[in-house]
Backbone as ProteinMPNN parsed JSONL, in Angstrom:
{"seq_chain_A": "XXXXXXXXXXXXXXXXXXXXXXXXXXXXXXXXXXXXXXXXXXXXXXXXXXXXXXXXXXXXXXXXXXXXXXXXXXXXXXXXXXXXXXXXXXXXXXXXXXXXXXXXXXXXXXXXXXXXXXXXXXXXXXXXXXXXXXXXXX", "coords_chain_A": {"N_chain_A": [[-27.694, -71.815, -10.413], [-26.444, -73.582, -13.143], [-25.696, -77.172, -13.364], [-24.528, -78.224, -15.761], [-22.583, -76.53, -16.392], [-20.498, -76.763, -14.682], [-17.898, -79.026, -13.307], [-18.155, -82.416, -13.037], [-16.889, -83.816, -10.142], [-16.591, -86.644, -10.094], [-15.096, -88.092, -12.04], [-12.469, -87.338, -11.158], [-12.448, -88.541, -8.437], [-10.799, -90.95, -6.412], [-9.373, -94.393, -6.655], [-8.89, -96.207, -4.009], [-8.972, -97.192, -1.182], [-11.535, -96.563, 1.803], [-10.396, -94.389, 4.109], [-9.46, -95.186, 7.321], [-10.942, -94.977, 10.679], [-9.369, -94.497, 12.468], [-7.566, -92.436, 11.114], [-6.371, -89.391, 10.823], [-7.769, -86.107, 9.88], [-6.913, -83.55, 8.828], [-6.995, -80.195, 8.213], [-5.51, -76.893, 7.147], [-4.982, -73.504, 8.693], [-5.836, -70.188, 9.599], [-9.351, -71.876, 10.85], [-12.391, -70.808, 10.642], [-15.54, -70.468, 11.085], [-16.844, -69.023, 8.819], [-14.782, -68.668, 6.949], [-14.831, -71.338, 5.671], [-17.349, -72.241, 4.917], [-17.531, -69.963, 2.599], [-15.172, -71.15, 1.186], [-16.476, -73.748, 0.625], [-18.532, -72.847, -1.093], [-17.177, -71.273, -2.907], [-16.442, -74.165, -4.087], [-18.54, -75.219, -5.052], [-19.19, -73.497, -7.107], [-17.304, -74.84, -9.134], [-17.709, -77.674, -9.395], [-19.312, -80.233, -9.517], [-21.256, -82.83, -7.912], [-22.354, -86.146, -8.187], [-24.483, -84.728, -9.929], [-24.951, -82.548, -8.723], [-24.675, -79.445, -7.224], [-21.145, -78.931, -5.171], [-20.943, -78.435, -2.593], [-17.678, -78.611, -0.906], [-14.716, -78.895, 1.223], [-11.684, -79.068, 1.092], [-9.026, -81.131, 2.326], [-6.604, -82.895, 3.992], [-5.383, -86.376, 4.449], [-4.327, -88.539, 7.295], [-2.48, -91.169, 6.167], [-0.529, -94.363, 5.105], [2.226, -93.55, 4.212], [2.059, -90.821, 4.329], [2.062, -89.031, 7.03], [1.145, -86.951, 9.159], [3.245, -85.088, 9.783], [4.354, -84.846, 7.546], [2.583, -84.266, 6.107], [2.137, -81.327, 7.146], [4.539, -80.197, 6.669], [5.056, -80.736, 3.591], [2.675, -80.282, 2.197], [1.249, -78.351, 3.438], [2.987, -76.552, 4.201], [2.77, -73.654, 4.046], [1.035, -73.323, 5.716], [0.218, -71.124, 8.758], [-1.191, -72.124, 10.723], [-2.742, -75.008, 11.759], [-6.079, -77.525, 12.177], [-6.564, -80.76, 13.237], [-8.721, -83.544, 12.928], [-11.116, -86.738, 13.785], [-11.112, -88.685, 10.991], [-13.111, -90.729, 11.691], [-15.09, -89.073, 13.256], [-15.808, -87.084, 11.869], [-17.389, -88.816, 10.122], [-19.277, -89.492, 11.689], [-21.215, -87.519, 12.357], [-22.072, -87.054, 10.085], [-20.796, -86.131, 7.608], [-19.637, -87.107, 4.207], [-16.33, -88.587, 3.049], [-14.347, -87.882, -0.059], [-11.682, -89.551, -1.807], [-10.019, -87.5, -3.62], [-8.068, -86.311, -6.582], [-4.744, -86.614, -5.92], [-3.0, -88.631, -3.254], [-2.22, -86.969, -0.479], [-4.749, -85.997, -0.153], [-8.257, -85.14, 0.089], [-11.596, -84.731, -0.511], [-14.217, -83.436, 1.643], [-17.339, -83.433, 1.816], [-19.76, -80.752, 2.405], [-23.082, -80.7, 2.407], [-25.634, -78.628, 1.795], [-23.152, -76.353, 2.498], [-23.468, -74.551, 3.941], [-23.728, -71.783, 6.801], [-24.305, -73.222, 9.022], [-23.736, -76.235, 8.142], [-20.909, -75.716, 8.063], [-20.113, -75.056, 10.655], [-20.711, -77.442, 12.113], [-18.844, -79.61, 10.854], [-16.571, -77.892, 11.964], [-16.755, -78.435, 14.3], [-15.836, -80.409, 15.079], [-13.23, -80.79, 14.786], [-10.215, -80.527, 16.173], [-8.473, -77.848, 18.475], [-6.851, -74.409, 16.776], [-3.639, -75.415, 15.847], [-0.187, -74.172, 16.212], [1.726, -74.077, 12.887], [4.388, -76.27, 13.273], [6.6, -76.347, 10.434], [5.929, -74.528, 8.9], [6.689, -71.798, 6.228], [8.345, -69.492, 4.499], [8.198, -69.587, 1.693], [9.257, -72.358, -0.957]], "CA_chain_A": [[-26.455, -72.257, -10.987], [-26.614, -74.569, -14.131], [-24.83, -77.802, -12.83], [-23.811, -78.53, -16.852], [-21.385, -75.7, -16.848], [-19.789, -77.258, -13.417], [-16.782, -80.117, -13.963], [-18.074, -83.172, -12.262], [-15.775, -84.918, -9.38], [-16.585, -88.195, -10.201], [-13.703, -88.181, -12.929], [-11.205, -87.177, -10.154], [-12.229, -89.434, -7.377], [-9.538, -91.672, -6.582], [-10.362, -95.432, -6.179], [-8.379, -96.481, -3.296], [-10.024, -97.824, 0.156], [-11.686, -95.545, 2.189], [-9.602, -93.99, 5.678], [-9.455, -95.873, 8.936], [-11.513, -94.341, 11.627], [-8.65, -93.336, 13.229], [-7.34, -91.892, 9.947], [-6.181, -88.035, 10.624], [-7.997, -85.429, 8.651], [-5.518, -81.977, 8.592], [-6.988, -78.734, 7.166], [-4.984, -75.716, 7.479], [-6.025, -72.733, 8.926], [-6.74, -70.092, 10.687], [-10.397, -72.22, 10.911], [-13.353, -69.65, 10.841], [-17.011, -70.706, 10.362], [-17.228, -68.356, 7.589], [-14.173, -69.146, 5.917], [-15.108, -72.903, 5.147], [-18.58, -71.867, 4.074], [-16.802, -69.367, 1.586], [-14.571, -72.599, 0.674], [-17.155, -74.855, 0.305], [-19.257, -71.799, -1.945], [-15.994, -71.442, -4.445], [-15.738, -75.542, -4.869], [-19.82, -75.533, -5.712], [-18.954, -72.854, -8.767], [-16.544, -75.203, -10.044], [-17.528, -78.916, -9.273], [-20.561, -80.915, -9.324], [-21.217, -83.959, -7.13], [-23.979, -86.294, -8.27], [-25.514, -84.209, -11.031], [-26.136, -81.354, -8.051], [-23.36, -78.199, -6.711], [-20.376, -79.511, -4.996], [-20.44, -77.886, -1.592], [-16.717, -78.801, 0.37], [-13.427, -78.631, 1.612], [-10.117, -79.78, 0.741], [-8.274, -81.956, 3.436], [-5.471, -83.839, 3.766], [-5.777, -87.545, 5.754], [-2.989, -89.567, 7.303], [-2.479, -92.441, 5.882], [0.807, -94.734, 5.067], [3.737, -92.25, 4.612], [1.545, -89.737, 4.421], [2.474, -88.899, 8.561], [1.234, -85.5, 9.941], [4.398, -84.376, 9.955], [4.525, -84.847, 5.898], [1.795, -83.09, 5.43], [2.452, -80.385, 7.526], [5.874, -79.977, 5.822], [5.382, -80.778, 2.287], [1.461, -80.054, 1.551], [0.9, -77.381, 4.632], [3.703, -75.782, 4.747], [2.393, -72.322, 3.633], [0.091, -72.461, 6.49], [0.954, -71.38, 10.079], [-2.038, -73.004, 11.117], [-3.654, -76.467, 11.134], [-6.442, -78.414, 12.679], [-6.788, -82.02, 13.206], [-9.828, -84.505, 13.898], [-10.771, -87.91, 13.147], [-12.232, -89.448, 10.395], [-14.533, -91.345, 12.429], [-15.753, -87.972, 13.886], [-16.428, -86.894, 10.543], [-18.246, -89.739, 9.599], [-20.16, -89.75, 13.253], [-21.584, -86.296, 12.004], [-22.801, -87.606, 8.641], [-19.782, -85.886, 6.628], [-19.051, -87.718, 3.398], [-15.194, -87.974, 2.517], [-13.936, -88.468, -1.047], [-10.766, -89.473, -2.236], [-9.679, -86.981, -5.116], [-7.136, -86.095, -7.146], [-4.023, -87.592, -5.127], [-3.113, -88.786, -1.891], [-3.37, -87.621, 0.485], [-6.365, -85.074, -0.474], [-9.941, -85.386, 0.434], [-13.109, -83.281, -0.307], [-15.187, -83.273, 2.338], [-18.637, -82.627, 1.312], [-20.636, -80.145, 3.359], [-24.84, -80.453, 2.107], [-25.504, -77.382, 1.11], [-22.523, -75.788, 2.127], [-24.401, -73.249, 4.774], [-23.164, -71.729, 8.064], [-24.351, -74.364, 9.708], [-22.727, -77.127, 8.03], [-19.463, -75.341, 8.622], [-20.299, -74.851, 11.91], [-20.794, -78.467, 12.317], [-17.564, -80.071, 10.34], [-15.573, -77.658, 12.285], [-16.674, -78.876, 15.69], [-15.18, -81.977, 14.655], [-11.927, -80.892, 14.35], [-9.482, -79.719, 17.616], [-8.025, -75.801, 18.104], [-5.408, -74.578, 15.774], [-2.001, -75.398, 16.675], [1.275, -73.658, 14.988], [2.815, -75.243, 12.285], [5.982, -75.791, 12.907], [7.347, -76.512, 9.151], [5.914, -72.992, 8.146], [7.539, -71.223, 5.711], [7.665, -68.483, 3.181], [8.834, -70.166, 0.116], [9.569, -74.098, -0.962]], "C_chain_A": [[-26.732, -73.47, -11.869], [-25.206, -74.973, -13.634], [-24.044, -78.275, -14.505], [-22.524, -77.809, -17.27], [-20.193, -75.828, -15.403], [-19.128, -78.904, -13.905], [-16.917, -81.169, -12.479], [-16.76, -83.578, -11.674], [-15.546, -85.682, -9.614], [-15.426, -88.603, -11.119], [-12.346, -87.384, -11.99], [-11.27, -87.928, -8.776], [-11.055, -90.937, -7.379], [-10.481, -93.084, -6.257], [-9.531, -96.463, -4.968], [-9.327, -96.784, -1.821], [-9.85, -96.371, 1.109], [-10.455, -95.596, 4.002], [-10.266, -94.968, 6.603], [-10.194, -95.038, 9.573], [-10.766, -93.717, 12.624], [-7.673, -92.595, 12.433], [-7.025, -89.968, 10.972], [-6.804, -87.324, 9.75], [-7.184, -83.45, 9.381], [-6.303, -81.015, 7.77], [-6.21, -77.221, 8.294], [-5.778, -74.306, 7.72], [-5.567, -70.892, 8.64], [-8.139, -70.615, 9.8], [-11.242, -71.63, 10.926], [-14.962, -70.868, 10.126], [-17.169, -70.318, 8.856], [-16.177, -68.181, 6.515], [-14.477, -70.365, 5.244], [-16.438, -72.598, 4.352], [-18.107, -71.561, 2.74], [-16.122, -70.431, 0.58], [-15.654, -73.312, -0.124], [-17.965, -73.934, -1.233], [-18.566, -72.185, -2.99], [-16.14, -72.96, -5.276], [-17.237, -75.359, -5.205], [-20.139, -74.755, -7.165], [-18.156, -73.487, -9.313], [-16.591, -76.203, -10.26], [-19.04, -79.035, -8.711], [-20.395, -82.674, -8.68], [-22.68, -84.563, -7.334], [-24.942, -85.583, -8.964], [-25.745, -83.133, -9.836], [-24.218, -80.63, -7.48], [-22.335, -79.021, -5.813], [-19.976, -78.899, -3.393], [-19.239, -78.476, -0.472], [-16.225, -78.417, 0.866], [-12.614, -79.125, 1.58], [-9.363, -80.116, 2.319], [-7.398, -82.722, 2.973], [-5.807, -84.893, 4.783], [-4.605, -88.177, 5.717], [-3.016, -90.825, 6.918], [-1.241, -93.541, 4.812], [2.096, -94.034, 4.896], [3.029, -90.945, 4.11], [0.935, -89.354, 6.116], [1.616, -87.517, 8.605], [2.047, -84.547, 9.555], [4.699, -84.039, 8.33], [3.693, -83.725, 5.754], [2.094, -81.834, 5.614], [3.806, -79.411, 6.961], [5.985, -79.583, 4.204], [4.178, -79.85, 1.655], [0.878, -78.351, 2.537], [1.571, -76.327, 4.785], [4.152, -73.813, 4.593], [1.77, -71.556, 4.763], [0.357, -72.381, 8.148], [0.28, -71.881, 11.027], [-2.179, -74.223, 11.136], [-4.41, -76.906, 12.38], [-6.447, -79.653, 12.401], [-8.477, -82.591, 13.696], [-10.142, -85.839, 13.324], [-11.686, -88.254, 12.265], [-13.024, -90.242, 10.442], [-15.153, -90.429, 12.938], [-16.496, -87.304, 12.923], [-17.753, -87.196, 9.667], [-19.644, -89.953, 10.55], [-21.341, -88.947, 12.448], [-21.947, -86.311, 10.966], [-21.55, -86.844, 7.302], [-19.152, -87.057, 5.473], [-17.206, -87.189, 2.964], [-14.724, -88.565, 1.249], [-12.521, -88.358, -1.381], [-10.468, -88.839, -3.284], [-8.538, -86.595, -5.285], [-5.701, -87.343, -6.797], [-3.799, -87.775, -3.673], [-2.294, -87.417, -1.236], [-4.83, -86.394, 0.953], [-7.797, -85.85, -0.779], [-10.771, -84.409, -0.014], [-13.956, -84.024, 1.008], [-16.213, -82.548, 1.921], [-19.601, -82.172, 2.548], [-22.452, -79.676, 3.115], [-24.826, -79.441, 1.205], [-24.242, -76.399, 1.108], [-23.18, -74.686, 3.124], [-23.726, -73.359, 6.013], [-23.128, -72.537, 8.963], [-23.609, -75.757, 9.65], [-21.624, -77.088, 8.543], [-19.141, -75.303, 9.868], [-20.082, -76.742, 12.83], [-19.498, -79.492, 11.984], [-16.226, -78.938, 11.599], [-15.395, -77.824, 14.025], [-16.0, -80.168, 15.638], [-13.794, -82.025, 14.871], [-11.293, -79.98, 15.897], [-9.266, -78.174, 17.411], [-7.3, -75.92, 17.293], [-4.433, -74.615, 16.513], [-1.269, -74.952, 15.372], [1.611, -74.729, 13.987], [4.221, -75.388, 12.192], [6.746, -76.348, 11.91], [6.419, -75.274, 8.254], [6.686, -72.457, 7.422], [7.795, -70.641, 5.008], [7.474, -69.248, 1.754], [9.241, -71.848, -0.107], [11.346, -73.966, -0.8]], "O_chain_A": [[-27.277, -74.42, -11.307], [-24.184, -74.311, -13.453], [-22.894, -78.697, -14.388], [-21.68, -78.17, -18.089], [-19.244, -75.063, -15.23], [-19.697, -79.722, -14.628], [-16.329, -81.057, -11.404], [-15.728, -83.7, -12.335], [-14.357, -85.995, -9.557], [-14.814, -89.611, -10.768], [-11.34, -86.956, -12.556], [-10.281, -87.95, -8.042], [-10.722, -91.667, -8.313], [-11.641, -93.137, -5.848], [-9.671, -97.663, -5.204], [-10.491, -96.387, -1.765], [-8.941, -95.552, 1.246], [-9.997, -96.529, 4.661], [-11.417, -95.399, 6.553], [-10.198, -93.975, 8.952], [-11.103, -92.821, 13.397], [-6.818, -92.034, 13.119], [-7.856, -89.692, 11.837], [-6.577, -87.699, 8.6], [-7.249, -82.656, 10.32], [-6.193, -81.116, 6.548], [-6.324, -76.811, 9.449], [-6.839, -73.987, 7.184], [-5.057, -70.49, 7.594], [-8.357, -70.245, 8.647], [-11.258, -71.708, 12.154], [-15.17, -71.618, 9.172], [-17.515, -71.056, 7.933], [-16.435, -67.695, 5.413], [-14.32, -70.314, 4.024], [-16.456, -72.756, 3.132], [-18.129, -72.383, 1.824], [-16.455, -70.547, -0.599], [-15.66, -73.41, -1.351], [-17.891, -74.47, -2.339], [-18.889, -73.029, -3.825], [-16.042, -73.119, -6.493], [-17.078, -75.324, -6.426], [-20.926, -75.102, -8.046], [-17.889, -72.918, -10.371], [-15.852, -76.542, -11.184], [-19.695, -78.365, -7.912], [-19.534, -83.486, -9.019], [-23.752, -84.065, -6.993], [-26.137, -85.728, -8.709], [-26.897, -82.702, -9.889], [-23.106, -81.156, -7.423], [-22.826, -80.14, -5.663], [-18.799, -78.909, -3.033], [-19.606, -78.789, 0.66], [-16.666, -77.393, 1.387], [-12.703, -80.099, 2.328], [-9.259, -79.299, 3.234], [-7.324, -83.183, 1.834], [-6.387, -84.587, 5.825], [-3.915, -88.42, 4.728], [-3.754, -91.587, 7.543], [-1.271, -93.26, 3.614], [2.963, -94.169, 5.758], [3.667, -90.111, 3.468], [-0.256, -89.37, 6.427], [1.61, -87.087, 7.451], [1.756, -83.441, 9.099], [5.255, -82.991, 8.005], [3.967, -82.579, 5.397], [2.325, -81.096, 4.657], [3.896, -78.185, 6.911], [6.607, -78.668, 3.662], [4.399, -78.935, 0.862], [0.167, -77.476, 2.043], [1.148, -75.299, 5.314], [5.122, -73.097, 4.842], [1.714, -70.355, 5.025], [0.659, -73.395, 8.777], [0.802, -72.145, 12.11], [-1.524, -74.718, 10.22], [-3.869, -76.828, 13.483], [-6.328, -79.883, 11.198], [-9.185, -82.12, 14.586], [-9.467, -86.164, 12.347], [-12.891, -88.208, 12.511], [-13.701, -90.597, 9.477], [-16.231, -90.904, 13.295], [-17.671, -86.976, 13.088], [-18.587, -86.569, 9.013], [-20.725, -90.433, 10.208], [-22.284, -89.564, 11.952], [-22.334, -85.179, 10.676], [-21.654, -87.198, 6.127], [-18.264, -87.825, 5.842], [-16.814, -86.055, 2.691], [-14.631, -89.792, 1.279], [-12.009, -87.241, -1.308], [-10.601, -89.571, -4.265], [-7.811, -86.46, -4.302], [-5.618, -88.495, -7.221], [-4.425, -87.058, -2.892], [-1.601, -86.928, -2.128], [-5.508, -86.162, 1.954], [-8.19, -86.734, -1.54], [-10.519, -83.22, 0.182], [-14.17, -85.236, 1.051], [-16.183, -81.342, 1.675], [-20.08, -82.909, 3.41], [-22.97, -78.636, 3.523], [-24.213, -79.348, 0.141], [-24.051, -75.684, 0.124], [-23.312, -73.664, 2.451], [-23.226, -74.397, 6.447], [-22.157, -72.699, 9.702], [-23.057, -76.33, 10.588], [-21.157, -77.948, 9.289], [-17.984, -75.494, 10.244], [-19.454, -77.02, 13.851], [-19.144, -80.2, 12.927], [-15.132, -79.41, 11.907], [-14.456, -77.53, 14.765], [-15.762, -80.762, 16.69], [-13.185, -83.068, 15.106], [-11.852, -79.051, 16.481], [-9.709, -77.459, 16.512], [-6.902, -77.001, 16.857], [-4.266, -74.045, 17.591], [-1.472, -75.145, 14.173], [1.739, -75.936, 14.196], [5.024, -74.889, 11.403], [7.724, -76.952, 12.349], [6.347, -75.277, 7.025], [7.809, -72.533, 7.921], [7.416, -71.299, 4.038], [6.496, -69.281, 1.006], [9.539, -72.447, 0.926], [12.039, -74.982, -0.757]]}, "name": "protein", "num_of_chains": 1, "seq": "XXXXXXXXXXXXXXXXXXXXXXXXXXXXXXXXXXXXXXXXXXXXXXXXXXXXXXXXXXXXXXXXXXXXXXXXXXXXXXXXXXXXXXXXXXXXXXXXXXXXXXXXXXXXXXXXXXXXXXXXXXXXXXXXXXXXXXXXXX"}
């Protein structure tokens, strides 16, 4: 993969202070090993990190009126899923998190991006629980 025809991050990282350690990180689910891989695959065809492929995952983190319950509602509310875990658990586990685009979205960068990684980021994170602000349509 030629990383020149990939649209660095670094011009969408936000510059705001990084999450608290007890920060929330929220991705919707259902969670699968081999969905996040897949995930992380797609964002490395479209985004470069550091001059090299972009292997993540899109998250949401709690942080000032950006509650749980927001997310789950406003940003989530497509999915009847979600896990939680903490962004100190994240960080334990060597997971880099970047602020991009707007709040309260994260990439989480996963190395290469390999079963294993995924395997690893998603031990991090609790079971799925329902969402209850599910919903077909806005």
């Amino acid at each position: 993969m030629r990383t020149d025809d990939l649209q660095p991050i670094e011009a969408h990282i936000r510059g705001d202070d990084p999450p608290p350690h007890s920060a929330l990180v929220v991705r919707g689910g259902p969670l699968h090993t081999d969905n996040i891989a897949q995930h992380a695959a797609r964002q490395a065809r479209e985004f470069s990190y550091q001059s090299e492929p972009m292997y993540s995952v899109s998250v949401d983190v709690t942080s000032g009126a950006w509650t749980l319950e927001r997310i789950l509602s406003e940003r989530l509310w497509s999915r009847s899923t979600f896990a939680t875990g903490s962004v100190g658990a994240l960080r334990k586990r060597g997971f880099l998190l970047l602020g991009t685009h707007s709040q309260p979205h994260f990439e989480v960068i996963l190395g290469n991006g390999d079963l294993e990684a995924a395997a690893t980021l998603l031990s991090t994170f609790g079971p799925d629980e329902a969402n209850p602000f599910k919903r077909r349509r806005r």
